[in-house]
Coordinates of C-alpha atoms in Angstrom, one line a residue:
M1 CA -24.3 20.4 -85.5
A2 CA -22.4 20.7 -82.2
A3 CA -22.6 17.8 -79.8
S4 CA -24.6 18.5 -76.7
V5 CA -22.6 18.7 -73.5
P6 CA -24.0 16.2 -70.8
Q7 CA -25.3 18.0 -67.8
P8 CA -24.5 16.7 -64.3
P9 CA -27.4 15.2 -62.4
P10 CA -29.1 17.5 -60.0
Q11 CA -27.8 17.2 -56.4
V12 CA -30.3 15.8 -54.0
A13 CA -30.1 17.1 -50.5
S14 CA -29.0 14.4 -48.2
K15 CA -31.4 13.7 -45.3
R16 CA -28.6 12.1 -43.3
K17 CA -27.3 14.3 -40.6
S18 CA -23.6 14.4 -39.8
K19 CA -22.5 12.5 -36.7
A20 CA -21.0 15.7 -35.2
Q21 CA -24.5 17.2 -34.7
Y22 CA -25.3 14.5 -32.2
V23 CA -22.2 14.9 -30.0
P24 CA -23.3 18.0 -28.0
A25 CA -26.6 16.4 -27.1
K26 CA -25.0 13.2 -25.9
R27 CA -22.6 15.1 -23.7
A28 CA -25.4 17.2 -22.3
R29 CA -27.3 14.1 -21.4
R30 CA -24.4 12.8 -19.3
C31 CA -24.7 15.8 -17.0
D32 CA -28.5 15.7 -16.7
A33 CA -28.4 14.0 -13.3
G34 CA -26.8 17.2 -11.9
G35 CA -23.3 17.8 -10.6
S36 CA -20.0 17.7 -12.3
R37 CA -18.9 14.5 -14.0
Q38 CA -15.2 15.4 -14.1
L39 CA -12.7 16.1 -11.4
E40 CA -12.3 19.9 -11.0
P41 CA -11.5 22.5 -8.4
G42 CA -14.2 22.9 -5.7
L43 CA -15.1 19.2 -5.2
Q44 CA -14.8 17.0 -2.2
G45 CA -14.6 13.2 -2.4
I46 CA -12.5 10.1 -2.2
L47 CA -9.6 9.2 -4.5
I48 CA -9.3 5.5 -5.1
T49 CA -6.6 3.6 -6.9
C50 CA -7.3 0.2 -8.4
N51 CA -5.7 -2.7 -10.1
M52 CA -6.5 -2.4 -13.9
N53 CA -10.3 -2.7 -13.5
E54 CA -11.9 0.7 -13.0
R55 CA -15.5 -0.5 -13.6
K56 CA -15.2 -3.2 -10.9
C57 CA -13.5 -0.6 -8.7
V58 CA -16.4 1.7 -8.9
E59 CA -18.8 -1.1 -8.0
E60 CA -16.7 -2.0 -5.0
A61 CA -16.4 1.6 -3.9
Y62 CA -20.2 2.2 -4.0
S63 CA -20.8 -1.0 -2.0
L64 CA -18.2 -0.2 0.6
L65 CA -19.0 3.5 0.9
N66 CA -22.8 2.9 1.1
E67 CA -22.3 0.3 3.8
Y68 CA -20.2 2.5 6.1
G69 CA -21.9 5.7 5.1
D70 CA -25.2 4.3 6.3
D71 CA -23.4 3.2 9.5
L72 CA -22.2 6.8 10.2
Y73 CA -24.8 9.0 8.7
G74 CA -27.9 6.8 8.4
P75 CA -29.6 5.5 5.2
E76 CA -29.6 7.9 2.3
K77 CA -32.8 9.7 1.8
F78 CA -34.3 9.7 -1.7
V79 CA -36.8 12.2 -3.1
E80 CA -39.9 10.7 -4.6
K81 CA -40.5 11.3 -8.3
D82 CA -43.8 13.1 -7.8
Q83 CA -42.2 15.5 -5.3
Q84 CA -41.3 18.8 -7.0
P85 CA -39.9 21.9 -5.5
S86 CA -42.7 24.4 -4.8
G87 CA -42.2 28.0 -5.7
S88 CA -43.9 30.9 -4.0
E89 CA -47.0 32.1 -5.9
E90 CA -47.0 35.8 -6.4
D91 CA -49.3 38.2 -8.1
D92 CA -46.7 39.2 -10.6
D93 CA -46.4 35.8 -12.3
D94 CA -47.0 37.4 -15.6
D95 CA -43.9 39.5 -15.2
V96 CA -41.2 38.0 -17.6
E97 CA -38.3 38.6 -15.3
S98 CA -40.0 37.1 -12.3
A99 CA -41.1 34.1 -14.3
L100 CA -37.5 33.5 -15.5
K101 CA -36.1 33.7 -12.0
K102 CA -38.7 31.3 -10.7
E103 CA -37.9 28.8 -13.5
V104 CA -34.2 28.9 -12.8
G105 CA -34.7 28.4 -9.1
D106 CA -37.0 25.4 -9.7
I107 CA -34.4 23.8 -12.1
K108 CA -31.6 24.4 -9.6
A109 CA -33.6 22.9 -6.7
S110 CA -34.6 19.9 -8.8
T111 CA -31.0 19.3 -9.8
E112 CA -29.9 19.4 -6.1
M113 CA -32.6 16.9 -5.2
R114 CA -31.2 14.4 -7.8
L115 CA -27.7 14.5 -6.4
R116 CA -26.6 11.3 -4.7
R117 CA -24.4 11.0 -1.7
F118 CA -21.7 9.3 -3.7
Q119 CA -21.1 9.9 -7.4
S120 CA -18.3 8.6 -9.6
V121 CA -16.6 11.3 -11.8
E122 CA -13.8 11.0 -14.4
S123 CA -10.5 11.5 -12.6
G124 CA -8.3 12.1 -15.6
A125 CA -5.8 9.3 -14.9
N126 CA -5.8 5.6 -15.6
N127 CA -6.5 3.2 -12.7
V128 CA -7.7 6.1 -10.6
V129 CA -11.4 6.6 -9.6
F130 CA -12.8 9.7 -7.9
I131 CA -16.0 9.4 -6.0
R132 CA -17.6 12.8 -5.3
T133 CA -19.2 13.1 -1.9
L134 CA -22.1 15.3 -0.8
G135 CA -23.0 16.0 2.8
I136 CA -20.3 13.9 4.5
E137 CA -16.8 14.3 5.8
P138 CA -14.4 12.3 3.6
E139 CA -11.7 12.0 6.2
K140 CA -14.1 10.7 8.9
L141 CA -15.7 8.2 6.6
V142 CA -12.4 6.8 5.2
H143 CA -10.8 6.6 8.6
H144 CA -13.9 4.7 9.9
I145 CA -13.6 2.2 7.1
L146 CA -9.9 1.6 7.6
Q147 CA -10.2 1.4 11.4
D148 CA -12.9 -1.3 11.1
M149 CA -10.9 -3.3 8.5
Y150 CA -7.8 -3.0 10.6
K151 CA -9.6 -4.4 13.7
T152 CA -11.6 -7.1 12.0
K153 CA -9.0 -8.1 9.3
K154 CA -11.9 -8.8 6.9
K155 CA -11.0 -8.3 3.3
K156 CA -13.9 -6.6 1.6
T157 CA -12.4 -5.5 -1.8
R158 CA -10.5 -7.2 -4.6
V159 CA -9.4 -4.5 -7.0
I160 CA -9.3 -1.4 -4.7
L161 CA -5.8 -0.6 -3.5
R162 CA -5.7 2.7 -1.8
M163 CA -8.5 4.9 -0.6
L164 CA -7.6 8.6 0.1
P165 CA -10.0 11.2 1.3
V166 CA -10.0 14.5 -0.5
S167 CA -11.3 17.4 1.6
G168 CA -10.4 20.1 -0.9
T169 CA -9.4 20.7 -4.5
C170 CA -7.8 23.7 -6.3
K171 CA -5.9 24.4 -9.4
A172 CA -2.6 22.7 -9.7
F173 CA -0.4 25.8 -9.9
L174 CA 2.0 26.7 -7.1
E175 CA 0.5 30.1 -6.4
D176 CA -3.1 28.7 -6.3
M177 CA -2.0 25.9 -4.0
K178 CA -0.2 28.2 -1.6
K179 CA -3.2 30.5 -1.3
Y180 CA -5.6 27.7 -0.9
A181 CA -3.4 25.8 1.6
E182 CA -3.0 28.8 3.9
T183 CA -6.7 28.5 4.8
F184 CA -7.2 24.8 4.3
L185 CA -4.5 23.7 6.8
E186 CA -5.7 26.0 9.6
P187 CA -8.0 23.6 11.4
W188 CA -5.1 21.2 12.1
F189 CA -2.1 23.3 12.5
K190 CA -3.0 26.9 13.4
A191 CA -2.3 27.9 17.0
P192 CA -3.4 26.8 19.5
N193 CA -3.7 23.6 17.4
K194 CA -0.4 21.8 16.7
G195 CA 1.0 18.4 15.9
T196 CA 3.7 16.4 14.2
F197 CA 3.3 16.0 10.5
Q198 CA 4.7 14.7 7.2
I199 CA 3.9 15.6 3.6
V200 CA 3.4 12.9 0.9
Y201 CA 3.2 13.9 -2.8
K202 CA 2.0 12.2 -5.9
S203 CA 1.6 13.6 -9.4
R204 CA -0.2 12.1 -12.4
N205 CA -0.4 13.4 -15.9
N206 CA 1.2 16.7 -14.9
G207 CA 4.6 17.9 -16.0
H208 CA 4.9 21.4 -14.7
M209 CA 4.8 20.9 -10.9
N210 CA 8.1 20.4 -9.0
R211 CA 7.9 18.0 -6.1
E212 CA 10.5 19.5 -3.9
E213 CA 9.2 23.0 -4.4
V214 CA 5.6 22.0 -3.5
I215 CA 6.7 20.2 -0.3
K216 CA 8.9 23.0 0.7
E217 CA 6.1 25.6 0.3
L218 CA 3.5 23.5 2.2
A219 CA 5.9 22.7 5.0
G220 CA 6.6 26.4 5.3
I221 CA 2.9 27.2 5.6
V222 CA 2.5 24.6 8.3
A223 CA 5.4 26.0 10.3
S224 CA 4.1 29.6 9.9
L225 CA 0.7 28.6 11.4
N226 CA 2.4 27.4 14.6
S227 CA 6.1 27.2 15.3
E228 CA 5.5 24.1 17.5
N229 CA 4.5 22.0 14.4
K230 CA 7.3 19.6 13.9
V231 CA 8.2 17.1 11.1
D232 CA 8.0 13.4 12.0
L233 CA 8.6 10.9 9.3
T234 CA 8.3 7.8 11.5
N235 CA 5.0 8.2 13.3
P236 CA 3.4 11.6 12.5
Q237 CA 0.2 12.7 14.1
Y238 CA -1.0 14.1 10.8
T239 CA -0.1 13.4 7.2
V240 CA -0.7 16.0 4.5
V241 CA -1.6 14.2 1.3
V242 CA -1.0 16.0 -2.0
E243 CA -2.4 14.3 -5.1
I244 CA -2.1 16.1 -8.4
I245 CA -4.0 14.9 -11.4
K246 CA -3.6 16.9 -14.6
A247 CA -4.5 20.5 -13.6
V248 CA -6.3 19.7 -10.3
C249 CA -4.6 19.5 -6.9
C250 CA -6.3 17.3 -4.3
L251 CA -5.5 18.0 -0.6
S252 CA -6.3 16.2 2.6
V253 CA -5.0 15.8 6.2
V254 CA -5.3 12.3 7.6
E255 CA -4.4 10.5 10.8
D256 CA -2.9 7.0 11.4
Y257 CA -1.4 7.1 7.9
M258 CA 1.5 4.7 8.8
L259 CA -0.7 2.5 11.1
F260 CA -3.2 1.9 8.3
R261 CA -0.4 1.0 5.8
K262 CA -0.6 4.3 3.9
Y263 CA -4.4 3.8 3.5
N264 CA -4.0 0.6 1.5
L265 CA -7.0 -1.6 1.9
Q266 CA -5.2 -4.7 0.8
E267 CA -2.4 -4.3 3.3
V268 CA -4.4 -3.1 6.3
V269 CA -6.2 -6.4 6.6
K270 CA -3.0 -8.5 6.8
N271 CA -2.2 -9.8 10.2
A272 CA 1.0 -8.5 11.7
K273 CA 2.0 -12.2 12.3
D274 CA 1.3 -13.1 8.7
P275 CA 3.6 -16.2 8.0
S276 CA 4.4 -14.6 4.6
Q277 CA 6.0 -11.6 6.5
L278 CA 7.6 -13.6 9.3
Y279 CA 9.1 -16.3 7.0
P280 CA 11.1 -14.5 4.3
K281 CA 12.2 -16.6 1.3
L282 CA 15.7 -17.4 0.4
G283 CA 17.1 -17.3 -3.2
N284 CA 16.2 -21.0 -3.6
G285 CA 12.5 -20.3 -2.7
K286 CA 12.6 -22.0 0.7
E287 CA 11.2 -20.2 3.7
V288 CA 13.2 -19.4 6.7
K289 CA 11.4 -19.5 10.0
L290 CA 12.5 -16.8 12.4
E291 CA 11.7 -17.9 16.0
P292 CA 13.0 -17.1 19.4
D293 CA 16.0 -19.0 20.7
N294 CA 14.1 -20.9 23.4
K295 CA 11.5 -22.1 20.9
L296 CA 14.3 -23.2 18.5
N297 CA 15.8 -25.2 21.3
Q298 CA 12.5 -26.8 22.1
N299 CA 12.0 -27.8 18.5
D300 CA 15.5 -29.1 18.3
A301 CA 15.0 -31.3 21.3
A302 CA 11.7 -32.7 19.9
D303 CA 13.4 -33.5 16.6
G304 CA 16.4 -35.1 18.2
N305 CA 18.8 -32.7 16.4
G306 CA 21.5 -31.4 18.7
K307 CA 23.4 -29.3 16.2
K308 CA 21.8 -25.9 17.3
Q309 CA 22.3 -26.8 21.0
E310 CA 25.9 -27.6 20.3
V311 CA 26.4 -24.1 18.6
S312 CA 24.8 -22.4 21.6
K313 CA 27.0 -24.4 24.0
N314 CA 30.2 -23.4 22.1
C315 CA 29.2 -19.8 22.3
E316 CA 28.8 -20.0 26.0
E317 CA 32.2 -21.7 26.5
Q318 CA 33.9 -18.9 24.5
D319 CA 32.0 -16.2 26.5
Q320 CA 30.2 -15.0 23.4
P321 CA 26.6 -13.8 23.3
K322 CA 24.0 -16.2 22.0
P323 CA 22.9 -15.5 18.4
R324 CA 19.7 -13.4 18.4
S325 CA 16.7 -14.0 16.1
E326 CA 16.7 -12.0 12.9
T327 CA 13.4 -10.4 13.8
E328 CA 14.8 -9.1 17.1
V329 CA 17.8 -7.6 15.3
L330 CA 15.6 -5.9 12.7
M331 CA 13.3 -4.4 15.3
K332 CA 16.2 -2.9 17.3
E333 CA 17.7 -1.5 14.1
E334 CA 14.3 0.2 13.1
V335 CA 14.0 1.7 16.6
G336 CA 17.5 3.1 16.4
K337 CA 17.0 4.8 13.1
S338 CA 16.3 8.6 13.1
E339 CA 15.7 10.8 10.1
P340 CA 16.4 14.6 10.2
A341 CA 13.7 17.0 9.2
S342 CA 15.7 18.0 6.1
Q343 CA 14.8 14.6 4.6
I344 CA 11.1 15.4 4.4
T345 CA 11.1 14.7 0.7
D346 CA 12.5 11.2 1.1
E347 CA 9.2 9.9 2.7
S348 CA 7.2 11.3 -0.1
K349 CA 9.4 9.6 -2.7
S350 CA 9.1 6.2 -0.9
N351 CA 5.3 6.4 -1.2
E352 CA 5.6 5.9 -5.0
N353 CA 7.0 2.5 -4.3
D354 CA 3.8 1.6 -2.5
L355 CA 0.9 0.0 -4.3
L356 CA -0.8 2.9 -6.1

């Protein structure tokens, strides 16, 4: 008698669903509040760089933007939960096509009502936060913030470094950028408007764009809009900011870029007479006080030390000029410097050394 072959146990259908089935629903819920949650062409907003703490950066950004946004545009108006967009009642409600159009219109209106004035979206780069704006002018708001902080010298952020307005975004390809910039730059540079300008460039997570080529093309567009537009790398009236993140190009034209320390919130609140700037440190860590000659002589007389007076006396006997303070020398050297327009890319390269 042949041995019976053991049969495999019957397979029981598992009630456990795979994890992948839940992913699309979770991603859909992230966008329920309306609006894009990722940086993409067509958005306006504010690009913010921070110091290794993006969550704290977003909190500080909301606090700062809401404070000054209320100051400029008034308090944000919220729609009550029970307020729903009303559609027109027509006799042909039973018509399928009409009913579908009405439903789509109601959903769209409801989505727009839920959009906030400021909304954080994923930027696509580390230590970079993008706050999408709605119904405001990013350049006006950011300039207002920096102007107030520059005057009051009140430090209001800890992790936010730079805050750059973004008035327009397009695809980060040279042809798309050229086509977009021709229209985007008109309000500032098209005749009869004119002004001095510089172009600053920064690229993150993008390897196909060429810095020199982008700057050359944009500078050519500005020149074509009005031949009286001139390059000024020292104190330009306008600064064209180009920030590229992955496949998105962010553009803006800002004023007082150098005065507000390249729109750095940490630097703009520092006093021009900050001791840390006036007293540079030597190699041994000791600070050197740079003071005018007459003040040095007064201090020497008070201390009873006649060495510096003796040096000044010897200089006069030998018909040599008195030694000037180091700050006076540096100031005269800076004033005497001039950069040709051909070095327009040098300024953009120096911006990378700034706090990003």
